[in-house]
Amino acid sequence: MVARIIPVPSFDLTVFGGTGDLARRKLIPALYRRMRDGQAPRDARILAAARSDLDDAGFRAMAREALEEHVPAAERPAEDMDAFLAMLGYVKVDAMGTEGWDALAERLADQPDRPRAFYLSVAPSLFGPIAERIAGAGLGGPNTRIVVEKPLGRDLEGARALNAQLAEHFDESQLYRIDHYLGKETVQNLMAIRFANALFEPVWNARHIDHVQITVAESLGVGGRGEYYDRSGAMRDMVQNHLMQLLCLTAMEPPNMFDPDAVRDEKLKVIRALDPIGPGHIGTDTVRGQYRGGPLGPSYVEDAGDPDSHTECFVALKAEISNWRWAGAPFYLRTGKRLRARMSEIAIQFKAPPHSIFEGETCHGNTLVIRLQPDEGITLKMTVKDPGPGGMRLIETPLDMTFAKALEGRGVSMPDAYERLIMDVIRGDQTLFMRGDEVEAAWAWVDPIIAAWEHSGAHPQPYDSGGSGPEDALMLMHRDGRRWREIA
Ligand code: BG6
């Protein structure tokens, strides 16, 4: 059970691409869990819309399989499974044509006042055509919400075109652009830590912070999705969205309230304050990599199916924010596949005390680490006295809070990001979704970097599978007299 469930109203959710991988792995299990916890009412309707020749019974059988695969047996009592499967239906719809739209409108006609969400779990080239047809079928009233997910373009121009297509039929207040990182508990906790505690705000700036490190390391390679991934690369797949969002939440000014536009305005200001990384700095401030083959599996280029691929599956970069709070305290970002461990964290490195009164002992700066996954929690590395009679010796010790442990006994579980995000769509709360201008601003910063890489023609640097990335990524920090934290 998740503590303090606030039920959402009865709703109709139509998932285009509802038989696809995301629906099976994430959306169906997420909706099942929300129903089971009493948050999603049992009279809500969840329709899959796709091209296959299926009917309600066929889709229910598919959803049952998905739940059996992705939800532990202990959480699948027959009564709950039956109740959930009864909420599901299927409509065969041609996203680019006319077939099925009347049938869909008919299925939804008897509940015109419910929140009506359309989740477009399809290729972005279908966003425009589907939005047009939803509106054309008379399904685009004020209670309609459109949910889309990356890739939201592969550059600024593409993102603008997608935003324009959606804007032709829907108002920005009806658009829910998912970045699933914003649905992660600890990412939301970052805002609680910053803005619900007065302790950190006075020192949350370049006067007290030396630098920030944001790491999203993955241990898996690109495996089966190599061909798809090779058209995107780590910059488009991870940095433009997930890492950028983490940077924004860490760096933004306190919004005046936890309200969608107040939060998104502040994030946007951060992106706009990022110093552009021009061709002159590409060599020093960015590093790209590709994993080598080894005991953990084939090399990146083999996974990608292109021996000459120039696509990066590792990126490290130094981002500088030109504003009063952050000038002089860089943000180092890094993400990559097939690294030593799956580890995502934000580490705030505070400055060292200006002077040590303990002879022969160095006082280090404190580090506040916000662990996003796994083992979600916070660690504050403190300097304390090494116990014993041997004089004033200092050691660094973590003050550690693992959320699962600290909040034990409160009936808390860490819900999957999609559980939170889908419920927010139904509630009509856009706070954890990206606004169109945010997405465009992120592309505007990322595009010149990608262009400079392409222009240089340089090959991403090879790195060992199971390691911590290319040598040059270490150099990027060493040059500034700093060091990456261990990936472990
Ligand atoms: C996705 C990327 O958005 O995020 C994947 O497309 C990546 O390449 C995934 O593996 C990481 O998400 P998480 O939640 O496992 O950290």
mmCIF file of N, CA and C and ligand atoms in Angstrom, residues 26 149-150 179-181 184 216-218 220-222 225 228-229 232 236-238 241-242 337 342 344 373 416-418, ligand 1:
data_model
loop_
_atom_site.group_PDB
_atom_site.id
_atom_site.type_symbol
_atom_site.label_atom_id
_atom_site.label_comp_id
_atom_site.label_asym_id
_atom_site.label_seq_id
_atom_site.Cartn_x
_atom_site.Cartn_y
_atom_site.Cartn_z
ATOM 1 N N LYS A 26 4.954 -1.069 -18.632
ATOM 2 C CA LYS A 26 4.802 0.020 -17.661
ATOM 3 C C LYS A 26 3.365 0.449 -17.411
ATOM 4 N N GLU A 149 5.305 11.312 -25.240
ATOM 5 C CA GLU A 149 6.580 11.004 -24.592
ATOM 6 C C GLU A 149 7.686 11.078 -25.615
ATOM 7 N N LYS A 150 8.917 11.186 -25.146
ATOM 8 C CA LYS A 150 10.029 11.337 -26.069
ATOM 9 C C LYS A 150 10.153 10.138 -27.004
ATOM 10 N N ASP A 179 8.395 13.152 -19.032
ATOM 11 C CA ASP A 179 9.789 12.751 -18.850
ATOM 12 C C ASP A 179 9.717 11.852 -17.629
ATOM 13 N N HIS A 180 9.897 10.556 -17.811
ATOM 14 C CA HIS A 180 9.563 9.671 -16.688
ATOM 15 C C HIS A 180 10.458 9.918 -15.474
ATOM 16 N N TYR A 181 11.610 10.611 -15.672
ATOM 17 C CA TYR A 181 12.448 10.913 -14.509
ATOM 18 C C TYR A 181 11.714 11.818 -13.515
ATOM 19 N N LYS A 184 9.852 9.971 -10.839
ATOM 20 C CA LYS A 184 10.575 9.165 -9.844
ATOM 21 C C LYS A 184 10.457 9.846 -8.488
ATOM 22 N N VAL A 216 23.979 9.544 -14.406
ATOM 23 C CA VAL A 216 22.975 8.501 -14.646
ATOM 24 C C VAL A 216 23.720 7.379 -15.377
ATOM 25 N N ALA A 217 24.189 6.421 -14.599
ATOM 26 C CA ALA A 217 24.979 5.330 -15.177
ATOM 27 C C ALA A 217 24.095 4.099 -15.303
ATOM 28 N N GLU A 218 24.235 3.403 -16.404
ATOM 29 C CA GLU A 218 23.478 2.168 -16.607
ATOM 30 C C GLU A 218 24.454 1.022 -16.817
ATOM 31 N N LEU A 220 23.470 -1.899 -18.271
ATOM 32 C CA LEU A 220 23.097 -2.619 -19.496
ATOM 33 C C LEU A 220 23.626 -1.908 -20.739
ATOM 34 N N GLY A 221 23.859 -2.687 -21.779
ATOM 35 C CA GLY A 221 24.205 -2.087 -23.068
ATOM 36 C C GLY A 221 22.933 -1.743 -23.824
ATOM 37 N N VAL A 222 23.072 -1.424 -25.096
ATOM 38 C CA VAL A 222 21.853 -1.070 -25.844
ATOM 39 C C VAL A 222 21.145 -2.307 -26.385
ATOM 40 N N ARG A 225 17.791 -3.011 -28.648
ATOM 41 C CA ARG A 225 17.290 -1.798 -29.300
ATOM 42 C C ARG A 225 18.416 -1.010 -29.986
ATOM 43 N N TYR A 228 17.629 1.087 -33.195
ATOM 44 C CA TYR A 228 16.852 2.294 -32.871
ATOM 45 C C TYR A 228 17.751 3.302 -32.170
ATOM 46 N N TYR A 229 18.481 2.807 -31.173
ATOM 47 C CA TYR A 229 19.297 3.697 -30.343
ATOM 48 C C TYR A 229 20.344 4.425 -31.181
ATOM 49 N N SER A 232 19.757 7.754 -32.335
ATOM 50 C CA SER A 232 19.532 8.795 -31.347
ATOM 51 C C SER A 232 20.835 9.132 -30.601
ATOM 52 N N ARG A 236 20.709 12.718 -27.152
ATOM 53 C CA ARG A 236 19.264 12.880 -27.415
ATOM 54 C C ARG A 236 18.429 11.997 -26.490
ATOM 55 N N ASP A 237 18.954 10.814 -26.184
ATOM 56 C CA ASP A 237 18.182 9.828 -25.425
ATOM 57 C C ASP A 237 18.124 10.166 -23.931
ATOM 58 N N MET A 238 19.176 10.757 -23.401
ATOM 59 C CA MET A 238 19.255 10.956 -21.944
ATOM 60 C C MET A 238 19.536 12.396 -21.517
ATOM 61 N N ASN A 241 16.832 15.398 -22.128
ATOM 62 C CA ASN A 241 15.613 15.301 -21.323
ATOM 63 C C ASN A 241 15.921 14.999 -19.852
ATOM 64 N N HIS A 242 16.286 13.734 -19.564
ATOM 65 C CA HIS A 242 16.386 13.340 -18.155
ATOM 66 C C HIS A 242 17.447 14.145 -17.383
ATOM 67 N N LYS A 337 25.968 3.856 -21.111
ATOM 68 C CA LYS A 337 25.514 2.461 -21.067
ATOM 69 C C LYS A 337 26.707 1.562 -20.728
ATOM 70 N N ARG A 342 24.473 0.248 -12.223
ATOM 71 C CA ARG A 342 23.314 1.116 -12.454
ATOM 72 C C ARG A 342 23.251 2.057 -11.261
ATOM 73 N N SER A 344 22.187 6.231 -10.314
ATOM 74 C CA SER A 344 21.851 7.605 -10.672
ATOM 75 C C SER A 344 21.890 8.448 -9.416
ATOM 76 N N GLN A 373 18.555 6.240 -7.741
ATOM 77 C CA GLN A 373 18.347 4.790 -7.857
ATOM 78 C C GLN A 373 19.685 4.113 -7.988
ATOM 79 N N ASP A 416 6.208 3.179 -9.114
ATOM 80 C CA ASP A 416 6.890 3.419 -10.375
ATOM 81 C C ASP A 416 6.490 4.814 -10.875
ATOM 82 N N ALA A 417 7.423 5.440 -11.612
ATOM 83 C CA ALA A 417 7.179 6.802 -12.095
ATOM 84 C C ALA A 417 5.854 6.908 -12.848
ATOM 85 N N TYR A 418 5.522 5.886 -13.645
ATOM 86 C CA TYR A 418 4.312 5.966 -14.468
ATOM 87 C C TYR A 418 3.042 5.967 -13.613
HETATM 88 C C1 BG6 B 1 14.905 5.978 -21.278
HETATM 89 C C2 BG6 B 1 16.005 5.808 -22.299
HETATM 90 O O1 BG6 B 1 14.260 7.204 -21.458
HETATM 91 O O2 BG6 B 1 15.461 5.931 -19.986
HETATM 92 C C3 BG6 B 1 16.744 4.514 -22.088
HETATM 93 O O3 BG6 B 1 15.438 5.813 -23.599
HETATM 94 C C4 BG6 B 1 17.224 4.423 -20.646
HETATM 95 O O4 BG6 B 1 17.849 4.400 -22.975
HETATM 96 C C5 BG6 B 1 16.090 4.700 -19.686
HETATM 97 O O5 BG6 B 1 17.733 3.115 -20.454
HETATM 98 C C6 BG6 B 1 16.601 4.792 -18.247
HETATM 99 O O6 BG6 B 1 15.511 4.890 -17.392
HETATM 100 P P1 BG6 B 1 15.582 4.342 -15.898
HETATM 101 O O7 BG6 B 1 14.259 4.706 -15.318
HETATM 102 O O8 BG6 B 1 15.814 2.863 -15.993
HETATM 103 O O9 BG6 B 1 16.728 5.044 -15.256
#
